[in-house]
Short mmCIF file of C-alpha atoms in Angstrom, two decimals:
data_model
loop_
_atom_site.label_atom_id
_atom_site.label_comp_id
_atom_site.label_asym_id
_atom_site.label_seq_id
_atom_site.Cartn_x
_atom_site.Cartn_y
_atom_site.Cartn_z
CA MET A 631 0.16 0.00 0.00
CA ALA A 632 1.74 3.28 -1.04
CA TRP A 633 1.83 6.13 1.48
CA LYS A 634 0.90 9.26 -0.40
CA PRO A 635 2.11 12.89 0.81
CA VAL A 636 -0.08 14.37 3.39
CA MET A 637 -1.47 18.13 2.52
CA ASN A 638 -3.36 20.59 4.41
CA PHE A 639 -3.55 18.70 7.57
CA ASN A 640 -5.65 20.78 10.16
CA LEU A 641 -5.21 19.51 13.62
CA HIS A 642 -8.28 21.44 15.00
CA ARG A 643 -10.39 19.32 12.51
CA TYR A 644 -9.50 16.09 14.43
CA LEU A 645 -9.53 17.71 17.87
CA SER A 646 -13.19 19.50 17.42
CA CYS A 647 -15.98 18.87 19.61
CA LYS A 648 -17.99 17.78 16.57
CA ALA A 649 -15.53 15.21 15.67
CA ILE A 650 -15.41 13.96 19.08
CA ALA A 651 -19.20 13.60 19.11
CA GLY A 652 -19.15 11.53 16.13
CA MET A 653 -16.43 9.17 17.33
CA ALA A 654 -18.77 6.73 18.80
CA GLY A 655 -19.94 5.58 15.43
CA ASP A 656 -16.51 5.37 13.80
CA GLY A 657 -14.65 1.99 13.49
CA LEU A 658 -11.38 3.37 14.08
CA TYR A 659 -12.53 5.34 17.21
CA ARG A 660 -14.82 2.59 18.52
CA THR A 661 -12.14 0.02 18.64
CA SER A 662 -9.48 2.36 20.07
CA PHE A 663 -11.70 3.68 22.87
CA PHE A 664 -12.89 -0.05 23.73
CA MET A 665 -9.16 -1.05 23.77
CA ALA A 666 -8.18 2.12 25.81
CA PHE A 667 -10.93 1.64 28.26
CA ALA A 668 -9.99 -2.21 28.70
CA ASN A 669 -6.40 -1.43 29.00
CA ILE A 670 -6.96 1.57 31.44
CA MET A 671 -9.28 -0.58 33.54
CA SER A 672 -6.86 -3.44 33.35
CA ALA A 673 -3.87 -1.13 34.38
CA GLY A 674 -6.12 0.48 37.22
CA CYS A 675 -6.93 -3.11 38.51
CA GLY A 676 -3.16 -3.66 38.35
CA PHE A 677 -2.30 -0.57 40.26
CA PHE A 678 -5.00 -1.50 42.86
CA PHE A 679 -3.37 -4.88 42.76
CA TRP A 680 0.00 -3.75 43.84
CA ILE A 681 -1.44 -1.39 46.40
CA ILE A 682 -3.05 -4.56 48.20
CA ALA A 683 -0.14 -6.79 47.40
CA ALA A 684 2.23 -3.91 49.00
CA ARG A 685 0.23 -3.86 52.10
CA LEU A 686 -0.17 -7.47 52.59
CA TYR A 687 3.24 -8.79 51.52
CA ALA A 688 6.80 -7.85 52.52
CA LEU A 689 8.63 -5.42 50.22
CA GLU A 690 11.15 -8.37 49.29
CA GLN A 691 8.20 -10.49 48.44
CA VAL A 692 6.92 -7.79 46.15
CA GLY A 693 10.45 -7.51 44.44
CA LEU A 694 10.70 -11.25 43.99
CA ALA A 695 7.08 -11.56 42.64
CA THR A 696 7.90 -8.82 40.01
CA ALA A 697 10.94 -10.76 38.68
CA LEU A 698 8.73 -13.97 38.50
CA ILE A 699 6.10 -12.10 36.64
CA SER A 700 8.54 -10.67 34.27
CA SER A 701 9.67 -14.43 33.55
CA LEU A 702 6.07 -15.45 32.99
CA ALA A 703 5.70 -12.45 30.55
CA LEU A 704 8.95 -13.34 28.65
CA VAL A 705 7.65 -16.91 28.32
CA ALA A 706 4.19 -15.43 26.73
CA LEU A 707 6.29 -13.07 24.59
CA PHE A 708 8.28 -16.09 22.97
CA SER A 709 5.21 -18.19 22.76
CA THR A 710 3.59 -15.74 20.35
CA LEU A 711 5.77 -16.60 17.26
CA GLY A 712 4.18 -13.75 15.47
CA PHE A 713 0.75 -15.06 15.49
CA ASP A 714 -0.40 -12.16 17.41
CA SER A 715 0.11 -9.70 14.42
CA SER A 716 -0.80 -12.48 12.00
CA ILE A 717 -4.34 -12.58 13.53
CA ILE A 718 -4.99 -9.05 12.95
CA ARG A 719 -3.46 -8.99 9.42
CA PHE A 720 -4.89 -12.15 7.85
CA LEU A 721 -8.23 -12.70 9.52
CA PRO A 722 -10.12 -10.51 7.07
CA LEU A 723 -8.38 -12.14 4.22
CA GLU A 724 -8.56 -15.99 5.42
CA ASP A 725 -10.91 -18.56 6.92
CA LYS A 726 -11.48 -17.32 10.40
CA GLY A 727 -11.74 -20.90 11.96
CA LYS A 728 -8.30 -21.82 10.49
CA VAL A 729 -6.59 -18.64 11.49
CA ILE A 730 -7.81 -18.73 15.11
CA SER A 731 -7.58 -22.34 15.62
CA THR A 732 -3.91 -22.41 14.32
CA SER A 733 -2.96 -19.42 16.44
CA PHE A 734 -4.42 -20.94 19.50
CA PHE A 735 -2.95 -24.45 18.97
CA VAL A 736 0.70 -23.39 18.05
CA THR A 737 1.12 -20.57 20.85
CA THR A 738 -0.31 -22.82 23.55
CA GLY A 739 2.04 -25.53 22.76
CA ALA A 740 4.72 -22.98 22.50
CA SER A 741 4.08 -21.57 25.84
CA ILE A 742 4.36 -25.08 27.54
CA ILE A 743 7.75 -25.63 25.80
CA PHE A 744 9.10 -22.09 26.79
CA GLY A 745 7.73 -22.39 30.19
CA GLY A 746 9.81 -25.64 30.72
CA ILE A 747 12.91 -23.93 29.29
CA CYS A 748 12.42 -20.84 31.60
CA ILE A 749 12.10 -23.09 34.69
CA LEU A 750 15.32 -24.88 33.90
CA LEU A 751 17.22 -21.45 33.02
CA MET A 752 16.04 -19.98 36.31
CA MET A 753 17.08 -23.02 38.40
CA ILE A 754 20.59 -22.48 37.10
CA LEU A 755 20.74 -18.69 37.19
CA THR A 756 18.74 -18.03 40.35
CA PRO A 757 19.20 -21.20 42.52
CA SER A 758 18.63 -18.92 45.54
CA MET A 759 14.79 -18.45 44.59
CA PRO A 760 12.91 -21.41 46.46
CA PHE A 761 9.96 -21.08 43.94
CA TRP A 762 11.98 -22.88 41.19
CA GLN A 763 12.80 -25.74 43.69
CA ASP A 764 9.28 -26.85 44.39
CA PRO A 765 7.88 -29.00 41.63
CA GLY A 766 4.36 -28.00 42.23
CA HIS A 767 5.24 -24.39 41.92
CA SER A 768 7.07 -25.23 38.62
CA LEU A 769 4.06 -27.06 37.28
CA ALA A 770 1.70 -24.18 38.20
CA PHE A 771 4.03 -21.75 36.55
CA ILE A 772 3.78 -23.72 33.23
CA LEU A 773 -0.04 -24.08 33.49
CA VAL A 774 -0.33 -20.29 34.13
CA ALA A 775 1.76 -19.51 31.06
CA ALA A 776 -0.51 -21.82 28.90
CA LEU A 777 -3.59 -19.92 30.35
CA ASN A 778 -1.90 -16.53 29.74
CA SER A 779 -1.17 -17.54 25.82
CA ILE A 780 -4.79 -18.36 25.30
CA ALA A 781 -6.18 -15.26 27.01
CA VAL A 782 -3.61 -13.09 24.91
CA MET A 783 -4.54 -14.81 21.56
CA GLY A 784 -8.24 -14.61 22.36
CA GLY A 785 -7.82 -10.92 23.16
CA TYR A 786 -6.26 -10.43 19.59
CA ALA A 787 -9.02 -12.61 18.02
CA PHE A 788 -11.69 -10.10 19.47
CA VAL A 789 -9.81 -7.11 18.27
CA ALA A 790 -9.08 -8.46 14.59
CA ASP A 791 -12.72 -9.28 14.26
CA ARG A 792 -13.62 -5.78 15.43
CA LYS A 793 -15.19 -7.05 18.61
CA ALA A 794 -13.30 -4.70 20.91
CA ASP A 795 -16.30 -4.96 23.52
CA HIS A 796 -15.55 -8.69 24.29
CA TYR A 797 -11.85 -7.68 24.65
CA PHE A 798 -13.21 -5.07 27.13
CA LEU A 799 -15.08 -7.67 29.11
CA GLN A 800 -12.20 -10.28 28.85
CA ASN A 801 -10.01 -7.74 30.78
CA LEU A 802 -12.71 -6.88 33.19
CA LEU A 803 -12.97 -10.59 34.34
CA GLN A 804 -9.26 -10.59 35.22
CA ALA A 805 -9.93 -8.25 37.95
CA ILE A 806 -10.74 -11.33 40.02
CA ARG A 807 -6.97 -11.25 40.81
CA ILE A 808 -7.60 -8.39 43.14
CA PRO A 809 -9.64 -10.14 45.83
CA ALA A 810 -7.60 -13.34 45.40
CA LEU A 811 -4.73 -11.74 47.03
CA VAL A 812 -6.15 -11.75 50.44
CA PRO A 813 -6.76 -15.43 50.82
CA LEU A 814 -3.40 -16.29 49.01
CA ALA A 815 -1.43 -13.99 51.41
CA PHE A 816 -0.20 -16.91 53.40
CA LEU A 817 1.66 -18.65 50.28
CA GLY A 818 3.88 -15.48 50.03
CA VAL A 819 5.53 -14.94 46.70
CA PHE A 820 3.37 -17.54 45.16
CA GLY A 821 0.26 -15.89 46.69
CA ILE A 822 0.86 -13.01 44.17
CA PHE A 823 1.59 -15.19 41.26
CA GLY A 824 -1.33 -17.48 42.04
CA ALA A 825 -3.90 -14.48 42.08
CA ILE A 826 -2.42 -13.45 38.60
CA GLY A 827 -2.90 -17.03 37.31
CA LEU A 828 -6.47 -17.16 38.47
CA GLY A 829 -7.35 -13.89 36.33
CA TYR A 830 -5.68 -15.59 33.39
CA LEU A 831 -7.63 -18.74 33.93
CA THR A 832 -10.90 -16.61 33.99
CA ALA A 833 -9.88 -14.61 30.77
CA ALA A 834 -9.07 -17.67 29.05
CA LEU A 835 -12.25 -19.57 29.58
CA TYR A 836 -14.24 -16.52 28.53
CA SER A 837 -12.20 -16.24 25.30
CA LEU A 838 -12.73 -19.81 24.32
CA THR A 839 -16.54 -19.80 25.07
CA LYS A 840 -17.19 -16.30 23.37
CA ILE A 841 -15.14 -16.94 20.29
CA GLN A 842 -16.95 -20.33 19.90
CA LEU A 843 -20.32 -18.51 20.04
CA SER A 844 -19.68 -15.23 17.96
CA ILE A 845 -16.69 -15.78 15.61
CA CYS A 846 -15.87 -19.28 14.81
CA ARG A 847 -15.53 -22.84 16.07
CA ILE A 848 -12.11 -23.56 17.41
CA ARG A 849 -10.46 -26.84 16.65
CA PRO A 850 -7.24 -28.21 18.28
CA GLN A 851 -5.35 -28.18 15.02
CA ALA A 852 -2.89 -26.04 12.90
CA ASP A 853 -3.65 -25.36 9.30
CA ARG A 854 -0.48 -25.89 7.35
CA GLU A 855 -1.60 -23.63 4.47
CA PHE A 856 -2.20 -20.64 6.82
CA ILE A 857 1.17 -21.11 8.46
CA ARG A 858 2.88 -21.23 4.94
CA LYS A 859 1.09 -18.11 3.73
CA SER A 860 1.65 -16.19 7.01
CA LEU A 861 5.08 -17.47 7.64
CA ARG A 862 7.28 -14.39 6.53
CA PHE A 863 4.98 -11.92 8.09
CA SER A 864 4.69 -13.92 11.45
CA SER A 865 8.32 -14.60 11.72
CA LEU A 866 9.50 -10.93 11.11
CA ASN A 867 7.00 -9.72 13.55
CA TYR A 868 7.95 -12.44 16.13
CA LEU A 869 11.55 -11.10 15.72
CA SER A 870 10.42 -7.47 15.89
CA SER A 871 8.28 -8.30 19.01
CA LEU A 872 10.94 -10.17 20.76
CA LEU A 873 13.43 -7.06 20.24
CA TYR A 874 10.83 -4.80 21.40
CA ALA A 875 9.42 -6.37 24.43
CA ALA A 876 12.42 -8.35 25.84
CA PRO A 877 14.34 -5.33 27.14
CA THR A 878 11.44 -3.93 28.99
CA LEU A 879 10.54 -7.17 30.63
CA MET A 880 14.19 -7.95 31.25
CA MET A 881 14.64 -4.78 33.27
CA PRO A 882 13.10 -5.72 36.64
CA ILE A 883 15.41 -8.65 36.51
CA LEU A 884 18.42 -6.44 35.60
CA VAL A 885 17.55 -3.92 38.48
CA LEU A 886 17.33 -6.79 40.87
CA SER A 887 20.64 -8.14 40.01
CA LEU A 888 22.30 -4.71 39.99
CA LEU A 889 20.65 -3.42 43.05
CA ASP A 890 18.36 -5.18 45.37
CA GLU A 891 14.75 -6.58 45.92
CA ALA A 892 13.48 -3.20 47.43
CA GLU A 893 14.85 -1.37 44.45
CA ALA A 894 13.35 -3.65 41.92
CA ALA A 895 10.02 -3.27 43.40
CA LYS A 896 10.35 0.55 43.57
CA TYR A 897 11.38 0.54 39.79
CA TYR A 898 8.41 -1.79 38.91
CA ILE A 899 5.69 0.04 40.51
CA ALA A 900 6.98 3.54 39.28
CA PHE A 901 7.62 2.25 35.77
CA ALA A 902 3.98 0.44 35.59
CA LEU A 903 2.38 3.77 36.67
CA GLY A 904 4.32 5.99 34.35
CA THR A 905 3.54 3.78 31.49
CA LEU A 906 -0.21 3.99 31.93
CA VAL A 907 -0.40 6.78 29.65
CA LEU A 908 1.10 4.58 26.84
CA ILE A 909 -2.16 2.53 26.88
CA ILE A 910 -3.75 5.60 24.90
CA PRO A 911 -1.22 5.61 21.68
CA SER A 912 -0.91 1.69 21.88
CA SER A 913 -4.82 1.26 21.70
CA PHE A 914 -5.04 3.70 18.83
CA GLY A 915 -2.16 2.09 17.26
CA THR A 916 -3.50 -1.27 17.15
CA SER A 917 -6.94 0.03 15.94
CA LEU A 918 -5.11 1.49 13.06
CA PHE A 919 -3.47 -1.72 12.20
CA VAL A 920 -7.17 -3.39 12.28
CA GLU A 921 -8.72 -0.50 10.07
CA GLY A 922 -5.81 -0.70 7.79
CA SER A 923 -5.81 -4.44 7.25
CA HIS A 924 -9.43 -4.18 6.51
CA GLY A 925 -8.67 -1.75 3.78
CA ASN A 926 -9.53 1.73 5.17
CA SER A 927 -7.43 4.92 4.32
CA LEU A 928 -4.16 4.43 6.15
CA LYS A 929 -3.33 8.14 5.92
CA LYS A 930 -6.46 9.52 7.11
CA SER A 931 -6.63 6.94 10.00
CA ALA A 932 -3.04 7.63 11.00
CA PHE A 933 -3.49 11.38 11.57
CA ARG A 934 -7.05 11.01 13.30
CA ALA A 935 -5.13 8.37 15.61
CA GLY A 936 -2.42 10.68 16.30
CA GLY A 937 -4.69 13.65 16.92
CA ALA A 938 -6.93 11.85 19.22
CA SER A 939 -3.96 10.36 21.01
CA LEU A 940 -2.40 13.69 21.70
CA MET A 941 -5.65 15.15 23.15
CA ILE A 942 -6.07 12.40 25.53
CA MET A 943 -2.58 11.97 26.68
CA LEU A 944 -1.65 15.58 27.49
CA PRO A 945 -3.76 15.90 30.73
CA ALA A 946 -2.88 12.18 31.74
CA VAL A 947 0.98 12.99 31.65
CA LEU A 948 0.42 16.43 33.63
CA VAL A 949 -1.41 14.52 36.41
CA LEU A 950 1.52 12.00 36.65
CA PHE A 951 4.07 14.61 36.44
CA PHE A 952 2.60 16.62 39.22
CA TYR A 953 0.66 14.30 41.45
CA GLY A 954 2.50 10.97 40.81
CA ASP A 955 4.19 11.32 44.22
CA GLN A 956 0.75 11.15 45.90
CA LEU A 957 -0.37 8.22 43.84
CA LEU A 958 2.83 6.24 44.75
CA GLY A 959 2.29 7.09 48.41
CA LEU A 960 -0.99 5.38 48.29
CA LEU A 961 1.08 2.06 48.01
CA ARG A 962 3.57 2.50 50.67
CA GLY A 963 5.99 5.52 51.89
CA GLU A 964 8.93 3.67 50.26
CA TYR A 965 7.48 3.87 46.89
CA VAL A 966 7.52 7.56 46.63
CA GLU A 967 11.46 7.25 46.16
CA GLY A 968 10.31 6.26 42.65
CA PHE A 969 8.88 9.78 41.81
CA GLY A 970 11.82 11.00 39.92
CA LEU A 971 11.63 7.77 37.62
CA LEU A 972 7.90 8.22 37.17
CA LYS A 973 8.29 11.88 36.04
CA ILE A 974 10.84 10.84 33.38
CA ILE A 975 8.73 7.93 32.11
CA ALA A 976 5.49 10.16 32.05
CA LEU A 977 7.32 12.84 29.89
CA SER A 978 8.76 10.20 27.47
CA SER A 979 5.16 9.04 26.57
CA PHE A 980 5.09 11.68 23.60
CA PRO A 981 8.04 10.19 21.84
CA VAL A 982 6.79 6.81 22.62
CA ALA A 983 3.61 7.56 20.97
CA CYS A 984 5.13 8.43 17.87
CA TYR A 985 6.58 4.95 17.81
CA SER A 986 3.41 3.31 18.79
CA LEU A 987 1.68 4.81 15.59
CA PHE A 988 4.74 4.11 13.36
CA ILE A 989 4.64 0.37 13.91
CA PRO A 990 1.09 -0.29 12.67
CA ILE A 991 1.63 1.85 9.61
CA GLN A 992 4.52 -0.14 8.44
CA ASN A 993 2.84 -3.56 9.42
CA VAL A 994 -0.06 -2.46 7.07
CA ARG A 995 2.35 -1.67 4.48
CA MET A 996 4.05 -5.20 4.98
CA ARG A 997 7.11 -3.32 5.71
CA VAL A 998 8.14 -5.55 8.61
CA GLU A 999 11.90 -5.36 7.95
CA SER A 1000 12.10 -1.77 8.94
CA ILE A 1001 10.18 -2.74 12.26
CA VAL A 1002 12.97 -5.40 13.11
CA LYS A 1003 15.77 -2.76 12.38
CA LEU A 1004 14.21 -0.14 14.68
CA ASN A 1005 13.35 -2.51 17.48
CA ALA A 1006 16.88 -3.90 17.31
CA LEU A 1007 18.14 -0.40 17.73
CA ARG A 1008 15.79 0.05 20.69
CA CYS A 1009 16.84 -3.05 22.19
CA ILE A 1010 20.49 -2.47 22.23
CA LEU A 1011 20.16 1.16 23.31
CA LEU A 1012 17.81 0.40 26.22
CA LEU A 1013 19.60 -2.52 27.58
CA GLY A 1014 23.10 -1.12 27.22
CA LEU A 1015 22.11 2.32 28.50
CA SER A 1016 20.13 0.87 31.28
CA TYR A 1017 23.20 -1.26 32.38
CA VAL A 1018 25.51 1.66 32.37
CA MET A 1019 22.87 4.18 34.09
CA VAL A 1020 21.36 1.98 36.62
CA ASN A 1021 25.06 1.24 37.92
CA ARG A 1022 25.56 4.89 38.23
CA TYR A 1023 22.12 6.60 39.20
CA GLY A 1024 20.11 3.65 40.58
CA ILE A 1025 16.60 3.38 39.19
CA LEU A 1026 16.47 6.95 38.03
CA GLY A 1027 19.26 5.70 35.46
CA ALA A 1028 16.53 3.40 33.98
CA GLY A 1029 14.33 6.40 33.28
CA TYR A 1030 17.33 8.25 31.60
CA ALA A 1031 17.93 5.22 29.41
CA TRP A 1032 14.33 5.04 28.40
CA MET A 1033 14.07 8.93 27.52
CA ILE A 1034 17.36 8.71 25.45
CA THR A 1035 16.33 5.56 23.69
CA TYR A 1036 12.94 7.18 22.47
CA MET A 1037 14.51 10.49 21.37
CA VAL A 1038 16.71 8.72 19.09
CA ILE A 1039 13.75 6.50 17.66
CA VAL A 1040 11.84 9.84 17.03
CA ILE A 1041 14.83 10.91 15.09
CA TRP A 1042 14.70 7.68 13.06
CA VAL A 1043 10.87 7.87 12.69
CA GLY A 1044 11.44 11.67 11.34
CA TRP A 1045 13.95 10.69 8.80
CA VAL A 1046 11.77 8.01 7.33
CA ALA A 1047 8.83 10.58 7.11
CA LEU A 1048 11.16 12.93 5.20
CA LYS A 1049 12.53 10.27 3.03
CA GLU A 1050 9.43 8.86 1.94
CA LYS A 1051 7.64 12.23 1.73
CA TRP A 1052 5.01 11.54 4.13
CA ILE A 1053 4.63 15.12 5.06
#
């Protein structure tokens, strides 16, 4: 799909009250808002989850739990095999039953394999963590990894089929993890992990049931023809996703190894709160990908998504920048020490938003190679700078590394925009 030069773009046209009033009936905005509401609600539940966890569990237990949850997220990341993007790109073009069944079957099997590999690696690399020494805990880890995979792919199936309201309900059901913290507190670190696992179980069951009723019948099999057709797109997106997500997921583990459990907990909470703003451009980016895959004007959708993202992000950033310390203080007094990091993460949300809208544009245009290169640069910069700066500045160094990395990415995106005459 060619990207034509953009002329006479008036920002006020996309930010006017009249335009806002018509958003409810627009596919791009409807999907974006449902996704944003779902992700904001999920993040809000996550924030309350950690408030309760911080009060019920020791600071060191919270720090170890963040490393454990990051390990689970890494397993989920490796298990997607690029099918998260392929569902969105190919669902409008191929048989829905084959696309969704194949995606579920392959990624769930991969999550079991990668879960086992993760356990073996952690037993070698972190022998001091008692969690990995218990066979029951290890089995539970693999089970939760599989449930997480089903829930994630189910969410992408809902979005790809323009049923973002189901995606919202799926995320709402995961809020069960909050009350589950109370009866599981006696389990210590595993209590936090078990509560999250219960949320994934609920979301997975809802996904399987709703997809069967409203989209297609799911069969436990993989379609070779679909795998063949989507192989190049899936594999490149898989590599791109690994390069993108791995550094972020590895950061709590890096902070834990360079500093200690308490600093890892402060970093994780401040970072999680600061990146709440990124839900907005991420949701619009995914919706842009969906609408572009269904054949809608990429140029028009991109600028509408950008304008709406800016309008919603600005007040959210201001709230975090000026009142973030009070939000951190709701958890426990020690977490206020992460306020400096929170302010840096909040301010960096604007360059991150440029990245979030650039990626779906390139995916619709099937230019995945450029995404791989960009994410490789991001991976090297973020991990390299974080290692150096965390050693020197503590958790604040992670914020410096984050900001510098995305400023470089904005320069890259601007260079592409000028080279290909987007503006």
